[in-house]
Amino acid sequence: MWQREQNASNSDAPSVLRLSSSSVLRNHEAGISLASAQGWIDGSRVSENIPRASDGLAGVGILVQDRAPTEQLPELTLRASRVDANHLCGVILVDGDAVIDRTAICGTLPASERGGRAIDIESSYSPRAHARIEASLLCNNAHSSLYAYTADF
């Protein structure tokens, strides 16, 4: 489910995902994966994504990570959505920025006895990952609702 917008005058412009009033269900690895991209998800459901059969890992709802050597960090805006019954993590943010607003992230299950977090925010280098979480519900997750490692929120 990718919608790409490319700025013709700037080949270094990130890919952009805009997802509205949609459902992303029962995928392997991740429901949505943003690698060095910008994503706006509004009024959507990301649910029941399952771990890989090979090693029992992943099954993430939304994965946002920096994968390219650019100055543009990945960005996620997640509004009025539901992220539930995923494995490992509902939302993983690695080296990027996120705004999570009026969103329920619930019922995250472990993957191969690891994880079960609603939101996992990590930085592997500077600048740190930043997340702003407002008016949201984080509930019934197997491990913890919020995990931040060398990150700001």
Coordinates of C-alpha atoms in Angstrom, one line a residue, residues 8-153:
A8 CA 10.8 16.3 -9.7
S9 CA 13.1 19.3 -8.9
N10 CA 14.7 17.4 -6.0
S11 CA 15.8 13.8 -6.6
D12 CA 16.8 13.6 -2.9
A13 CA 13.3 14.2 -1.7
P14 CA 11.9 11.3 0.3
S15 CA 9.2 9.0 -0.8
V16 CA 5.8 9.8 0.8
L17 CA 3.0 7.5 2.0
R18 CA -0.5 8.9 2.5
L19 CA -2.9 6.4 3.9
S20 CA -6.4 7.4 4.9
S21 CA -9.5 5.4 6.0
S22 CA -7.8 2.1 5.2
S23 CA -7.1 -1.3 6.7
V24 CA -3.7 -3.0 6.6
L25 CA -4.2 -6.6 8.0
R26 CA -2.5 -9.9 8.4
N27 CA 0.9 -9.3 6.7
H28 CA 4.2 -10.9 7.5
E29 CA 7.2 -8.8 8.7
A30 CA 5.4 -5.4 8.9
G31 CA 2.0 -4.0 8.0
I32 CA 3.6 -0.7 6.9
S33 CA 7.4 -0.1 6.5
L34 CA 8.7 3.4 6.0
A35 CA 12.5 3.4 5.2
S36 CA 13.8 6.9 5.0
A37 CA 10.4 8.1 4.0
Q38 CA 7.6 10.3 5.2
G39 CA 4.2 8.8 6.2
W40 CA 0.8 10.3 7.1
I41 CA -1.6 7.7 8.3
D42 CA -5.1 8.9 9.3
G43 CA -8.2 7.1 10.3
S44 CA -6.8 3.7 9.5
R45 CA -6.4 0.3 11.1
V46 CA -3.1 -1.7 11.1
S47 CA -3.8 -5.0 12.7
E48 CA -2.9 -8.7 13.1
N49 CA 0.5 -8.6 11.4
I50 CA 2.3 -11.8 12.1
P51 CA 5.8 -13.0 12.6
R52 CA 7.9 -14.7 10.0
A53 CA 7.6 -18.5 9.9
S54 CA 11.3 -18.9 9.5
D55 CA 12.4 -17.4 12.9
G56 CA 9.2 -16.2 14.7
L57 CA 10.3 -12.6 14.6
A58 CA 8.7 -9.4 13.3
G59 CA 5.0 -9.0 12.8
V60 CA 5.3 -5.3 13.5
G61 CA 2.3 -3.0 12.8
I62 CA 4.3 0.1 11.6
L63 CA 8.1 0.2 11.2
V64 CA 9.8 3.6 10.6
Q65 CA 13.6 3.6 10.2
D66 CA 16.4 5.6 8.6
R67 CA 18.0 3.5 5.9
A68 CA 19.6 6.1 3.6
P69 CA 22.5 8.5 4.1
T70 CA 20.5 11.7 3.7
E71 CA 19.9 14.6 5.9
Q72 CA 16.1 13.9 5.9
L73 CA 15.1 11.6 8.8
P74 CA 12.0 9.5 8.4
E75 CA 8.8 11.0 9.7
L76 CA 5.5 9.5 10.8
T77 CA 2.3 11.2 11.6
L78 CA -0.3 8.8 12.9
R79 CA -3.7 10.2 13.7
A80 CA -7.1 8.9 14.8
S81 CA -6.0 5.3 14.0
R82 CA -6.0 1.9 15.6
V83 CA -2.9 -0.3 15.7
D84 CA -3.8 -3.6 17.4
A85 CA -3.0 -7.3 17.8
N86 CA 0.4 -7.0 16.1
H87 CA 3.5 -8.9 17.2
L88 CA 6.8 -7.6 18.6
C89 CA 5.7 -3.9 18.5
G90 CA 2.8 -1.9 17.4
V91 CA 5.0 1.0 16.2
I92 CA 8.8 1.0 16.0
L93 CA 10.6 4.3 15.4
V94 CA 14.4 4.1 14.8
D95 CA 16.3 7.3 14.1
G96 CA 13.3 9.4 13.1
D97 CA 10.5 11.7 14.2
A98 CA 6.9 10.8 15.0
V99 CA 3.6 12.4 16.1
I100 CA 1.1 9.9 17.4
D101 CA -2.3 11.6 18.1
R102 CA -5.7 10.2 19.1
T103 CA -4.5 6.7 18.3
A104 CA -5.1 3.4 20.1
I105 CA -2.2 1.0 20.2
C106 CA -3.3 -2.1 22.0
G107 CA -2.9 -5.8 22.4
T108 CA 0.6 -6.1 21.0
L109 CA 1.9 -9.7 21.4
P110 CA 5.4 -11.1 21.8
A111 CA 7.2 -12.5 18.8
S112 CA 9.4 -15.5 19.6
E113 CA 9.2 -14.6 23.3
R114 CA 10.5 -11.0 22.6
G115 CA 8.7 -7.7 22.4
G116 CA 5.0 -7.1 23.0
R117 CA 5.5 -3.3 23.2
A118 CA 3.0 -0.8 21.9
I119 CA 5.7 1.8 20.9
D120 CA 9.4 1.3 20.7
I121 CA 11.6 4.4 20.1
E122 CA 15.3 4.0 19.5
S123 CA 18.3 5.9 18.2
S124 CA 21.4 4.3 16.9
Y125 CA 23.2 7.6 16.2
S126 CA 22.7 11.3 16.5
P127 CA 20.3 13.1 16.1
R128 CA 18.1 11.2 18.4
A129 CA 14.6 9.9 17.6
H130 CA 11.8 12.2 18.7
A131 CA 8.2 11.3 19.4
R132 CA 5.2 13.3 20.5
I133 CA 2.3 11.2 21.8
E134 CA -1.0 13.0 22.5
A135 CA -4.5 11.9 23.5
S136 CA -3.7 8.3 22.7
L137 CA -4.5 5.0 24.3
L138 CA -1.8 2.4 24.9
C139 CA -3.3 -0.7 26.5
N140 CA -3.2 -4.4 27.1
N141 CA 0.3 -4.9 25.6
A142 CA 2.3 -8.0 26.6
H143 CA 5.5 -6.3 27.6
S144 CA 5.2 -2.5 28.0
S145 CA 3.2 0.3 26.4
L146 CA 6.2 2.6 25.8
Y147 CA 9.9 1.8 25.5
A148 CA 12.5 4.6 24.7
Y149 CA 16.2 3.9 24.3
T150 CA 18.5 6.9 23.7
A151 CA 15.4 8.8 22.4
D152 CA 13.4 11.9 23.3
F153 CA 9.6 12.1 23.8

